[in-house]
């Protein structure tokens, strides 16, 4: 049983979503520049709750969405995804009745195949299906904390390869993306990483990108990775967010995974995503 987190914010209201993960944020208008005192509390809440859901929002103008993202650091450019016309910093999430795939359908931490994977991702949904289209998040601090001491000791010294060619090649062809010449990044990261702001350890492997544990045989690597994927995807680490129009979610890729549910076909779902660059995991 995890004790609910408490907060003493004065310029925002943070309502915990579940005891260990997530908070709904009220009292902020992201369509306008955010005052410094609110920004400081939002940043604190982001580190406390791992994923924030900004409620009661208007549609955020693209330039303002980009500006808000940049306050957390330089922005990250996605290696393969379609961007919004005139705004290369914005990745457009879009699924229609003609889509072959929807974005983020398997558990992942965004672009973990990069040498410096994104710190966080901000997604606002502008076209929501009549029902469905929820996004799930999983707490990777808790997933690490719950491992037994012998497994923690073994993982502490291990790194894993995160690859992307199997994900990105052809992925966005139905949206007109030409990807014959794209660079599909791959990188080796520690399996357990330490969050640069909170100092907490989290499990940093995911079913989408993590393909091999370095130094183990294929059989050993597959068995241990599958054990870790199944462990981290347990329901008690998860929350499931139901979007209202113009909600904006901001998740910390360093300590949570997410998965989008495409259960609304043939309805449409559309959103804009700004991604903040992170550090090399250590
Ligand atoms: C993603 O960015 O992985 C997609 C999330 C979503 O569409 O809810």
PDB file of C-alpha atoms and ligand atoms in Angstrom:
ATOM      1  CA  UNK A   1       0.000   0.000   0.000  1.00  0.00           C
ATOM      2  CA  UNK A   2       1.467   3.354  -1.049  1.00  0.00           C
ATOM      3  CA  UNK A   3       0.670   6.433   1.053  1.00  0.00           C
ATOM      4  CA  UNK A   4      -1.019   9.146  -1.034  1.00  0.00           C
ATOM      5  CA  UNK A   5       1.345  11.996  -1.902  1.00  0.00           C
ATOM      6  CA  UNK A   6       0.468  15.359  -0.436  1.00  0.00           C
ATOM      7  CA  UNK A   7       1.207  18.813  -1.787  1.00  0.00           C
ATOM      8  CA  UNK A   8       1.107  22.398  -0.605  1.00  0.00           C
ATOM      9  CA  UNK A   9       0.839  24.211  -3.920  1.00  0.00           C
ATOM     10  CA  UNK A  10      -0.638  27.691  -3.942  1.00  0.00           C
ATOM     11  CA  UNK A  11      -0.856  28.554  -7.646  1.00  0.00           C
ATOM     12  CA  UNK A  12      -2.109  25.194  -8.971  1.00  0.00           C
ATOM     13  CA  UNK A  13      -4.316  22.408  -7.656  1.00  0.00           C
ATOM     14  CA  UNK A  14      -2.862  18.906  -7.960  1.00  0.00           C
ATOM     15  CA  UNK A  15      -5.394  16.122  -7.383  1.00  0.00           C
ATOM     16  CA  UNK A  16      -3.709  12.700  -7.132  1.00  0.00           C
ATOM     17  CA  UNK A  17      -4.976  10.283  -9.771  1.00  0.00           C
ATOM     18  CA  UNK A  18      -3.856   7.125  -7.959  1.00  0.00           C
ATOM     19  CA  UNK A  19      -1.762   6.622  -4.804  1.00  0.00           C
ATOM     20  CA  UNK A  20       1.539   6.057  -6.599  1.00  0.00           C
ATOM     21  CA  UNK A  21       1.212   7.689 -10.030  1.00  0.00           C
ATOM     22  CA  UNK A  22      -0.352  10.673 -11.754  1.00  0.00           C
ATOM     23  CA  UNK A  23      -2.149  13.887 -10.804  1.00  0.00           C
ATOM     24  CA  UNK A  24      -4.841  16.007 -12.391  1.00  0.00           C
ATOM     25  CA  UNK A  25      -3.795  19.648 -12.509  1.00  0.00           C
ATOM     26  CA  UNK A  26      -6.331  22.469 -12.248  1.00  0.00           C
ATOM     27  CA  UNK A  27      -5.987  26.247 -12.221  1.00  0.00           C
ATOM     28  CA  UNK A  28      -3.526  26.570 -15.119  1.00  0.00           C
ATOM     29  CA  UNK A  29      -4.304  28.001 -18.571  1.00  0.00           C
ATOM     30  CA  UNK A  30      -1.747  26.492 -20.931  1.00  0.00           C
ATOM     31  CA  UNK A  31      -3.063  28.508 -23.882  1.00  0.00           C
ATOM     32  CA  UNK A  32      -1.281  31.533 -22.310  1.00  0.00           C
ATOM     33  CA  UNK A  33       2.302  31.995 -21.092  1.00  0.00           C
ATOM     34  CA  UNK A  34       2.540  30.338 -17.656  1.00  0.00           C
ATOM     35  CA  UNK A  35       3.696  32.672 -14.830  1.00  0.00           C
ATOM     36  CA  UNK A  36       6.980  31.726 -13.127  1.00  0.00           C
ATOM     37  CA  UNK A  37       5.381  30.796  -9.775  1.00  0.00           C
ATOM     38  CA  UNK A  38       2.983  28.382 -11.518  1.00  0.00           C
ATOM     39  CA  UNK A  39       5.760  26.985 -13.636  1.00  0.00           C
ATOM     40  CA  UNK A  40       7.857  26.205 -10.534  1.00  0.00           C
ATOM     41  CA  UNK A  41       4.913  24.317  -8.978  1.00  0.00           C
ATOM     42  CA  UNK A  42       4.163  22.442 -12.205  1.00  0.00           C
ATOM     43  CA  UNK A  43       7.798  21.355 -12.392  1.00  0.00           C
ATOM     44  CA  UNK A  44       7.685  20.173  -8.786  1.00  0.00           C
ATOM     45  CA  UNK A  45       4.415  18.291  -9.420  1.00  0.00           C
ATOM     46  CA  UNK A  46       5.932  16.662 -12.516  1.00  0.00           C
ATOM     47  CA  UNK A  47       8.756  15.230 -10.400  1.00  0.00           C
ATOM     48  CA  UNK A  48       6.366  14.208  -7.623  1.00  0.00           C
ATOM     49  CA  UNK A  49       3.603  12.576  -9.703  1.00  0.00           C
ATOM     50  CA  UNK A  50       5.487  11.422 -12.889  1.00  0.00           C
ATOM     51  CA  UNK A  51       2.525  12.196 -15.144  1.00  0.00           C
ATOM     52  CA  UNK A  52       0.332  15.291 -15.032  1.00  0.00           C
ATOM     53  CA  UNK A  53      -3.097  15.672 -16.626  1.00  0.00           C
ATOM     54  CA  UNK A  54      -3.912  19.332 -17.211  1.00  0.00           C
ATOM     55  CA  UNK A  55      -7.701  19.580 -17.065  1.00  0.00           C
ATOM     56  CA  UNK A  56     -10.183  22.224 -18.249  1.00  0.00           C
ATOM     57  CA  UNK A  57      -7.907  23.472 -21.033  1.00  0.00           C
ATOM     58  CA  UNK A  58      -8.595  25.429 -24.208  1.00  0.00           C
ATOM     59  CA  UNK A  59      -6.883  24.373 -27.428  1.00  0.00           C
ATOM     60  CA  UNK A  60      -3.242  25.437 -26.978  1.00  0.00           C
ATOM     61  CA  UNK A  61      -1.892  27.454 -29.932  1.00  0.00           C
ATOM     62  CA  UNK A  62       1.027  25.465 -31.448  1.00  0.00           C
ATOM     63  CA  UNK A  63       3.583  28.234 -30.768  1.00  0.00           C
ATOM     64  CA  UNK A  64       2.510  28.358 -27.090  1.00  0.00           C
ATOM     65  CA  UNK A  65       2.693  24.562 -26.795  1.00  0.00           C
ATOM     66  CA  UNK A  66       6.278  24.740 -28.126  1.00  0.00           C
ATOM     67  CA  UNK A  67       7.164  27.602 -25.753  1.00  0.00           C
ATOM     68  CA  UNK A  68       5.820  25.696 -22.742  1.00  0.00           C
ATOM     69  CA  UNK A  69       7.846  22.629 -23.765  1.00  0.00           C
ATOM     70  CA  UNK A  70      11.024  24.686 -24.125  1.00  0.00           C
ATOM     71  CA  UNK A  71      10.774  25.867 -20.534  1.00  0.00           C
ATOM     72  CA  UNK A  72      11.706  22.311 -19.513  1.00  0.00           C
ATOM     73  CA  UNK A  73      14.682  22.174 -21.910  1.00  0.00           C
ATOM     74  CA  UNK A  74      15.568  21.926 -25.605  1.00  0.00           C
ATOM     75  CA  UNK A  75      13.026  20.022 -27.677  1.00  0.00           C
ATOM     76  CA  UNK A  76      13.524  16.558 -29.111  1.00  0.00           C
ATOM     77  CA  UNK A  77      12.978  15.841 -32.821  1.00  0.00           C
ATOM     78  CA  UNK A  78      11.319  12.490 -33.551  1.00  0.00           C
ATOM     79  CA  UNK A  79      13.351  10.435 -36.054  1.00  0.00           C
ATOM     80  CA  UNK A  80      10.375   9.219 -38.104  1.00  0.00           C
ATOM     81  CA  UNK A  81       6.999  10.687 -37.176  1.00  0.00           C
ATOM     82  CA  UNK A  82       4.931  13.184 -39.211  1.00  0.00           C
ATOM     83  CA  UNK A  83       5.068  16.767 -37.952  1.00  0.00           C
ATOM     84  CA  UNK A  84       2.531  19.576 -38.094  1.00  0.00           C
ATOM     85  CA  UNK A  85       2.760  21.814 -41.134  1.00  0.00           C
ATOM     86  CA  UNK A  86       4.792  24.918 -40.205  1.00  0.00           C
ATOM     87  CA  UNK A  87       5.741  23.463 -36.795  1.00  0.00           C
ATOM     88  CA  UNK A  88       8.487  20.835 -37.118  1.00  0.00           C
ATOM     89  CA  UNK A  89       8.665  20.651 -33.285  1.00  0.00           C
ATOM     90  CA  UNK A  90       5.130  19.207 -33.135  1.00  0.00           C
ATOM     91  CA  UNK A  91       4.479  15.535 -33.761  1.00  0.00           C
ATOM     92  CA  UNK A  92       0.872  15.013 -34.851  1.00  0.00           C
ATOM     93  CA  UNK A  93      -0.830  11.964 -33.397  1.00  0.00           C
ATOM     94  CA  UNK A  94      -3.647  10.986 -35.739  1.00  0.00           C
ATOM     95  CA  UNK A  95      -5.705   7.822 -36.193  1.00  0.00           C
ATOM     96  CA  UNK A  96      -8.641   7.604 -38.594  1.00  0.00           C
ATOM     97  CA  UNK A  97     -10.692   4.855 -40.201  1.00  0.00           C
ATOM     98  CA  UNK A  98      -7.951   4.605 -42.864  1.00  0.00           C
ATOM     99  CA  UNK A  99      -5.053   4.143 -40.417  1.00  0.00           C
ATOM    100  CA  UNK A 100      -3.051   0.938 -40.471  1.00  0.00           C
ATOM    101  CA  UNK A 101      -1.595   1.592 -37.027  1.00  0.00           C
ATOM    102  CA  UNK A 102      -2.162   4.071 -34.231  1.00  0.00           C
ATOM    103  CA  UNK A 103       0.652   5.581 -32.245  1.00  0.00           C
ATOM    104  CA  UNK A 104       2.047   4.012 -29.100  1.00  0.00           C
ATOM    105  CA  UNK A 105       0.010   0.807 -29.062  1.00  0.00           C
ATOM    106  CA  UNK A 106       2.578  -1.183 -27.047  1.00  0.00           C
ATOM    107  CA  UNK A 107       4.203  -0.341 -23.725  1.00  0.00           C
ATOM    108  CA  UNK A 108       7.137   2.036 -24.219  1.00  0.00           C
ATOM    109  CA  UNK A 109       9.120   4.995 -23.006  1.00  0.00           C
ATOM    110  CA  UNK A 110       9.248   7.469 -25.898  1.00  0.00           C
ATOM    111  CA  UNK A 111      12.150   6.995 -28.314  1.00  0.00           C
ATOM    112  CA  UNK A 112      14.207   5.111 -25.712  1.00  0.00           C
ATOM    113  CA  UNK A 113      16.381   4.063 -28.684  1.00  0.00           C
ATOM    114  CA  UNK A 114      17.966   7.564 -28.722  1.00  0.00           C
ATOM    115  CA  UNK A 115      21.364   8.183 -27.091  1.00  0.00           C
ATOM    116  CA  UNK A 116      19.599  10.917 -25.103  1.00  0.00           C
ATOM    117  CA  UNK A 117      15.960   9.787 -24.888  1.00  0.00           C
ATOM    118  CA  UNK A 118      13.211  12.358 -24.214  1.00  0.00           C
ATOM    119  CA  UNK A 119      12.839  13.640 -20.666  1.00  0.00           C
ATOM    120  CA  UNK A 120       9.126  14.156 -21.092  1.00  0.00           C
ATOM    121  CA  UNK A 121       6.279  14.351 -23.575  1.00  0.00           C
ATOM    122  CA  UNK A 122       3.314  16.767 -23.694  1.00  0.00           C
ATOM    123  CA  UNK A 123       0.283  15.616 -25.632  1.00  0.00           C
ATOM    124  CA  UNK A 124      -2.932  17.588 -26.092  1.00  0.00           C
ATOM    125  CA  UNK A 125      -5.900  15.802 -27.684  1.00  0.00           C
ATOM    126  CA  UNK A 126      -8.033  17.986 -30.016  1.00  0.00           C
ATOM    127  CA  UNK A 127     -10.225  15.371 -31.638  1.00  0.00           C
ATOM    128  CA  UNK A 128     -11.387  12.669 -29.257  1.00  0.00           C
ATOM    129  CA  UNK A 129     -13.422   9.588 -30.186  1.00  0.00           C
ATOM    130  CA  UNK A 130     -16.937   9.396 -28.641  1.00  0.00           C
ATOM    131  CA  UNK A 131     -15.523   6.837 -26.185  1.00  0.00           C
ATOM    132  CA  UNK A 132     -12.279   4.879 -25.823  1.00  0.00           C
ATOM    133  CA  UNK A 133      -8.798   6.058 -26.826  1.00  0.00           C
ATOM    134  CA  UNK A 134      -7.529   6.004 -23.229  1.00  0.00           C
ATOM    135  CA  UNK A 135      -3.801   6.058 -22.459  1.00  0.00           C
ATOM    136  CA  UNK A 136      -2.230   3.839 -19.821  1.00  0.00           C
ATOM    137  CA  UNK A 137       0.842   4.707 -17.749  1.00  0.00           C
ATOM    138  CA  UNK A 138       3.017   2.435 -15.646  1.00  0.00           C
ATOM    139  CA  UNK A 139       5.192   3.437 -12.679  1.00  0.00           C
ATOM    140  CA  UNK A 140       8.761   2.307 -13.321  1.00  0.00           C
ATOM    141  CA  UNK A 141      10.027   3.466  -9.901  1.00  0.00           C
ATOM    142  CA  UNK A 142       7.593   1.086  -8.223  1.00  0.00           C
ATOM    143  CA  UNK A 143       8.466  -1.665 -10.698  1.00  0.00           C
ATOM    144  CA  UNK A 144      12.127  -1.318  -9.687  1.00  0.00           C
ATOM    145  CA  UNK A 145      11.443  -0.975  -5.953  1.00  0.00           C
ATOM    146  CA  UNK A 146       9.435  -4.221  -5.900  1.00  0.00           C
ATOM    147  CA  UNK A 147      12.168  -6.389  -7.422  1.00  0.00           C
ATOM    148  CA  UNK A 148      13.931  -8.748  -5.021  1.00  0.00           C
ATOM    149  CA  UNK A 149      17.414  -7.787  -3.793  1.00  0.00           C
ATOM    150  CA  UNK A 150      19.221 -10.562  -5.773  1.00  0.00           C
ATOM    151  CA  UNK A 151      17.539  -9.439  -9.036  1.00  0.00           C
ATOM    152  CA  UNK A 152      18.307  -5.771  -8.253  1.00  0.00           C
ATOM    153  CA  UNK A 153      21.985  -6.658  -7.701  1.00  0.00           C
ATOM    154  CA  UNK A 154      22.126  -8.547 -10.980  1.00  0.00           C
ATOM    155  CA  UNK A 155      20.441  -5.735 -12.960  1.00  0.00           C
ATOM    156  CA  UNK A 156      22.513  -2.939 -11.426  1.00  0.00           C
ATOM    157  CA  UNK A 157      25.503  -3.905 -13.566  1.00  0.00           C
ATOM    158  CA  UNK A 158      23.634  -4.653 -16.801  1.00  0.00           C
ATOM    159  CA  UNK A 159      22.839  -2.600 -19.900  1.00  0.00           C
ATOM    160  CA  UNK A 160      20.479  -3.256 -22.777  1.00  0.00           C
ATOM    161  CA  UNK A 161      20.239  -2.387 -26.443  1.00  0.00           C
ATOM    162  CA  UNK A 162      17.265  -0.246 -27.512  1.00  0.00           C
ATOM    163  CA  UNK A 163      16.619  -0.495 -31.282  1.00  0.00           C
ATOM    164  CA  UNK A 164      14.090   1.158 -33.585  1.00  0.00           C
ATOM    165  CA  UNK A 165      14.341  -0.067 -37.176  1.00  0.00           C
ATOM    166  CA  UNK A 166      11.690  -2.739 -36.512  1.00  0.00           C
ATOM    167  CA  UNK A 167       9.368   0.034 -35.238  1.00  0.00           C
ATOM    168  CA  UNK A 168      10.008   3.021 -37.476  1.00  0.00           C
ATOM    169  CA  UNK A 169      10.555   1.572 -40.983  1.00  0.00           C
ATOM    170  CA  UNK A 170       7.235   1.828 -42.808  1.00  0.00           C
ATOM    171  CA  UNK A 171       5.374   2.845 -39.645  1.00  0.00           C
ATOM    172  CA  UNK A 172       3.993   6.135 -40.938  1.00  0.00           C
ATOM    173  CA  UNK A 173       3.707   5.246 -44.649  1.00  0.00           C
ATOM    174  CA  UNK A 174      -0.101   5.474 -44.531  1.00  0.00           C
ATOM    175  CA  UNK A 175       0.374   9.137 -43.552  1.00  0.00           C
ATOM    176  CA  UNK A 176       2.633   9.818 -46.523  1.00  0.00           C
ATOM    177  CA  UNK A 177       5.948   9.719 -44.631  1.00  0.00           C
ATOM    178  CA  UNK A 178       8.876   8.727 -46.871  1.00  0.00           C
ATOM    179  CA  UNK A 179      11.314   6.853 -44.650  1.00  0.00           C
ATOM    180  CA  UNK A 180      13.741   5.126 -47.023  1.00  0.00           C
ATOM    181  CA  UNK A 181      16.561   7.407 -45.846  1.00  0.00           C
ATOM    182  CA  UNK A 182      15.742   7.919 -42.164  1.00  0.00           C
ATOM    183  CA  UNK A 183      18.283   7.056 -39.511  1.00  0.00           C
ATOM    184  CA  UNK A 184      16.753   4.560 -37.082  1.00  0.00           C
ATOM    185  CA  UNK A 185      18.609   5.235 -33.831  1.00  0.00           C
ATOM    186  CA  UNK A 186      19.843   2.564 -31.467  1.00  0.00           C
ATOM    187  CA  UNK A 187      21.534   2.990 -28.119  1.00  0.00           C
ATOM    188  CA  UNK A 188      22.747   1.029 -25.112  1.00  0.00           C
ATOM    189  CA  UNK A 189      21.327   2.149 -21.754  1.00  0.00           C
ATOM    190  CA  UNK A 190      21.586   0.875 -18.179  1.00  0.00           C
ATOM    191  CA  UNK A 191      18.634  -1.362 -17.260  1.00  0.00           C
ATOM    192  CA  UNK A 192      18.264   0.562 -14.015  1.00  0.00           C
ATOM    193  CA  UNK A 193      18.592   4.327 -14.315  1.00  0.00           C
ATOM    194  CA  UNK A 194      18.734   7.054 -11.677  1.00  0.00           C
ATOM    195  CA  UNK A 195      16.428  10.018 -12.177  1.00  0.00           C
ATOM    196  CA  UNK A 196      18.553  13.196 -12.391  1.00  0.00           C
ATOM    197  CA  UNK A 197      16.028  15.282 -10.393  1.00  0.00           C
ATOM    198  CA  UNK A 198      14.620  12.908  -7.777  1.00  0.00           C
ATOM    199  CA  UNK A 199      17.624  10.586  -7.343  1.00  0.00           C
ATOM    200  CA  UNK A 200      15.247   7.572  -7.452  1.00  0.00           C
ATOM    201  CA  UNK A 201      16.045   4.404  -9.373  1.00  0.00           C
ATOM    202  CA  UNK A 202      13.683   3.116 -12.042  1.00  0.00           C
ATOM    203  CA  UNK A 203      13.522   0.181 -14.412  1.00  0.00           C
ATOM    204  CA  UNK A 204      14.373   1.350 -17.933  1.00  0.00           C
ATOM    205  CA  UNK A 205      13.393  -1.412 -20.366  1.00  0.00           C
ATOM    206  CA  UNK A 206      10.290  -1.614 -22.552  1.00  0.00           C
ATOM    207  CA  UNK A 207       8.712  -4.112 -24.917  1.00  0.00           C
ATOM    208  CA  UNK A 208       8.758  -1.748 -27.916  1.00  0.00           C
ATOM    209  CA  UNK A 209      12.421  -0.781 -28.128  1.00  0.00           C
ATOM    210  CA  UNK A 210      14.518  -2.963 -25.785  1.00  0.00           C
ATOM    211  CA  UNK A 211      15.859  -5.887 -27.807  1.00  0.00           C
ATOM    212  CA  UNK A 212      18.888  -7.414 -26.043  1.00  0.00           C
ATOM    213  CA  UNK A 213      20.752  -7.435 -22.737  1.00  0.00           C
ATOM    214  CA  UNK A 214      24.423  -6.822 -23.432  1.00  0.00           C
ATOM    215  CA  UNK A 215      26.814  -9.650 -22.478  1.00  0.00           C
ATOM    216  CA  UNK A 216      24.137 -12.372 -22.104  1.00  0.00           C
ATOM    217  CA  UNK A 217      23.291 -15.185 -24.525  1.00  0.00           C
ATOM    218  CA  UNK A 218      20.174 -14.647 -26.674  1.00  0.00           C
ATOM    219  CA  UNK A 219      18.283 -17.185 -24.573  1.00  0.00           C
ATOM    220  CA  UNK A 220      19.276 -15.594 -21.254  1.00  0.00           C
ATOM    221  CA  UNK A 221      18.532 -12.116 -22.578  1.00  0.00           C
ATOM    222  CA  UNK A 222      15.090 -13.087 -23.888  1.00  0.00           C
ATOM    223  CA  UNK A 223      14.123 -14.809 -20.634  1.00  0.00           C
ATOM    224  CA  UNK A 224      15.197 -11.921 -18.403  1.00  0.00           C
ATOM    225  CA  UNK A 225      13.705  -9.234 -20.643  1.00  0.00           C
ATOM    226  CA  UNK A 226      10.380 -11.064 -20.786  1.00  0.00           C
ATOM    227  CA  UNK A 227      10.363 -11.405 -17.007  1.00  0.00           C
ATOM    228  CA  UNK A 228      11.037  -7.646 -16.652  1.00  0.00           C
ATOM    229  CA  UNK A 229       8.416  -6.644 -19.259  1.00  0.00           C
ATOM    230  CA  UNK A 230       5.761  -8.774 -17.553  1.00  0.00           C
ATOM    231  CA  UNK A 231       6.787  -7.485 -14.133  1.00  0.00           C
ATOM    232  CA  UNK A 232       6.624  -3.798 -15.205  1.00  0.00           C
ATOM    233  CA  UNK A 233       3.300  -4.243 -17.006  1.00  0.00           C
ATOM    234  CA  UNK A 234       1.471  -5.526 -13.903  1.00  0.00           C
ATOM    235  CA  UNK A 235      -1.843  -3.849 -13.307  1.00  0.00           C
ATOM    236  CA  UNK A 236      -0.917  -2.557  -9.829  1.00  0.00           C
ATOM    237  CA  UNK A 237       1.708  -0.213 -11.353  1.00  0.00           C
ATOM    238  CA  UNK A 238      -0.733   1.200 -13.885  1.00  0.00           C
ATOM    239  CA  UNK A 239      -3.234   3.970 -14.313  1.00  0.00           C
ATOM    240  CA  UNK A 240      -5.595   4.436 -17.245  1.00  0.00           C
ATOM    241  CA  UNK A 241      -6.403   7.994 -18.277  1.00  0.00           C
ATOM    242  CA  UNK A 242      -9.687   8.809 -20.032  1.00  0.00           C
ATOM    243  CA  UNK A 243      -9.250  11.952 -22.105  1.00  0.00           C
ATOM    244  CA  UNK A 244     -11.659  14.868 -22.291  1.00  0.00           C
ATOM    245  CA  UNK A 245     -11.300  17.237 -25.212  1.00  0.00           C
ATOM    246  CA  UNK A 246      -8.234  19.525 -24.882  1.00  0.00           C
ATOM    247  CA  UNK A 247      -6.797  17.712 -21.871  1.00  0.00           C
ATOM    248  CA  UNK A 248      -3.036  17.844 -21.957  1.00  0.00           C
ATOM    249  CA  UNK A 249      -0.925  15.040 -20.477  1.00  0.00           C
ATOM    250  CA  UNK A 250       2.739  15.543 -19.608  1.00  0.00           C
ATOM    251  CA  UNK A 251       4.604  12.342 -18.755  1.00  0.00           C
ATOM    252  CA  UNK A 252       8.131  11.693 -17.516  1.00  0.00           C
ATOM    253  CA  UNK A 253       9.734   9.137 -19.821  1.00  0.00           C
ATOM    254  CA  UNK A 254      12.551   8.557 -17.309  1.00  0.00           C
ATOM    255  CA  UNK A 255      10.294   6.923 -14.735  1.00  0.00           C
ATOM    256  CA  UNK A 256       7.110   5.792 -16.467  1.00  0.00           C
ATOM    257  CA  UNK A 257       6.033   3.874 -19.551  1.00  0.00           C
ATOM    258  CA  UNK A 258       2.817   4.381 -21.465  1.00  0.00           C
ATOM    259  CA  UNK A 259       0.567   2.618 -23.923  1.00  0.00           C
ATOM    260  CA  UNK A 260      -2.218   4.079 -26.092  1.00  0.00           C
ATOM    261  CA  UNK A 261      -5.335   1.987 -26.638  1.00  0.00           C
ATOM    262  CA  UNK A 262      -6.715   1.888 -30.204  1.00  0.00           C
ATOM    263  CA  UNK A 263     -10.166   0.581 -29.401  1.00  0.00           C
ATOM    264  CA  UNK A 264     -12.120   3.371 -31.156  1.00  0.00           C
ATOM    265  CA  UNK A 265     -11.756   2.462 -34.857  1.00  0.00           C
ATOM    266  CA  UNK A 266     -13.362   3.703 -37.130  1.00  0.00           C
ATOM    267  CA  UNK A 267     -13.612   6.926 -35.060  1.00  0.00           C
ATOM    268  CA  UNK A 268     -10.916   9.596 -35.267  1.00  0.00           C
ATOM    269  CA  UNK A 269      -8.467  10.721 -32.595  1.00  0.00           C
ATOM    270  CA  UNK A 270      -6.000  13.578 -33.106  1.00  0.00           C
ATOM    271  CA  UNK A 271      -3.492  15.410 -30.934  1.00  0.00           C
ATOM    272  CA  UNK A 272      -0.314  17.438 -30.886  1.00  0.00           C
ATOM    273  CA  UNK A 273       2.768  16.252 -29.087  1.00  0.00           C
ATOM    274  CA  UNK A 274       5.832  18.234 -28.017  1.00  0.00           C
ATOM    275  CA  UNK A 275       8.751  16.248 -26.659  1.00  0.00           C
ATOM    276  CA  UNK A 276      11.521  17.584 -24.416  1.00  0.00           C
ATOM    277  CA  UNK A 277      15.054  16.289 -24.871  1.00  0.00           C
ATOM    278  CA  UNK A 278      16.600  14.381 -21.983  1.00  0.00           C
ATOM    279  CA  UNK A 279      20.052  13.338 -20.743  1.00  0.00           C
ATOM    280  CA  UNK A 280      21.937  10.141 -21.411  1.00  0.00           C
ATOM    281  CA  UNK A 281      20.520   7.643 -18.840  1.00  0.00           C
ATOM    282  CA  UNK A 282      22.891   6.824 -15.983  1.00  0.00           C
TER     283      UNK A 282
HETATM  284  C1  LIG B   1       2.346   8.206 -27.694  1.00  0.00           C
HETATM  285  O1  LIG B   1       2.851   9.313 -27.730  1.00  0.00           O
HETATM  286  O2  LIG B   1       2.992   7.189 -27.474  1.00  0.00           O
HETATM  287  C2  LIG B   1       0.856   8.093 -27.927  1.00  0.00           C
HETATM  288  C3  LIG B   1       0.085   8.421 -26.722  1.00  0.00           C
HETATM  289  C4  LIG B   1      -1.373   8.559 -27.042  1.00  0.00           C
HETATM  290  O3  LIG B   1      -1.738   8.682 -28.226  1.00  0.00           O
HETATM  291  O4  LIG B   1      -2.169   8.569 -26.110  1.00  0.00           O
END
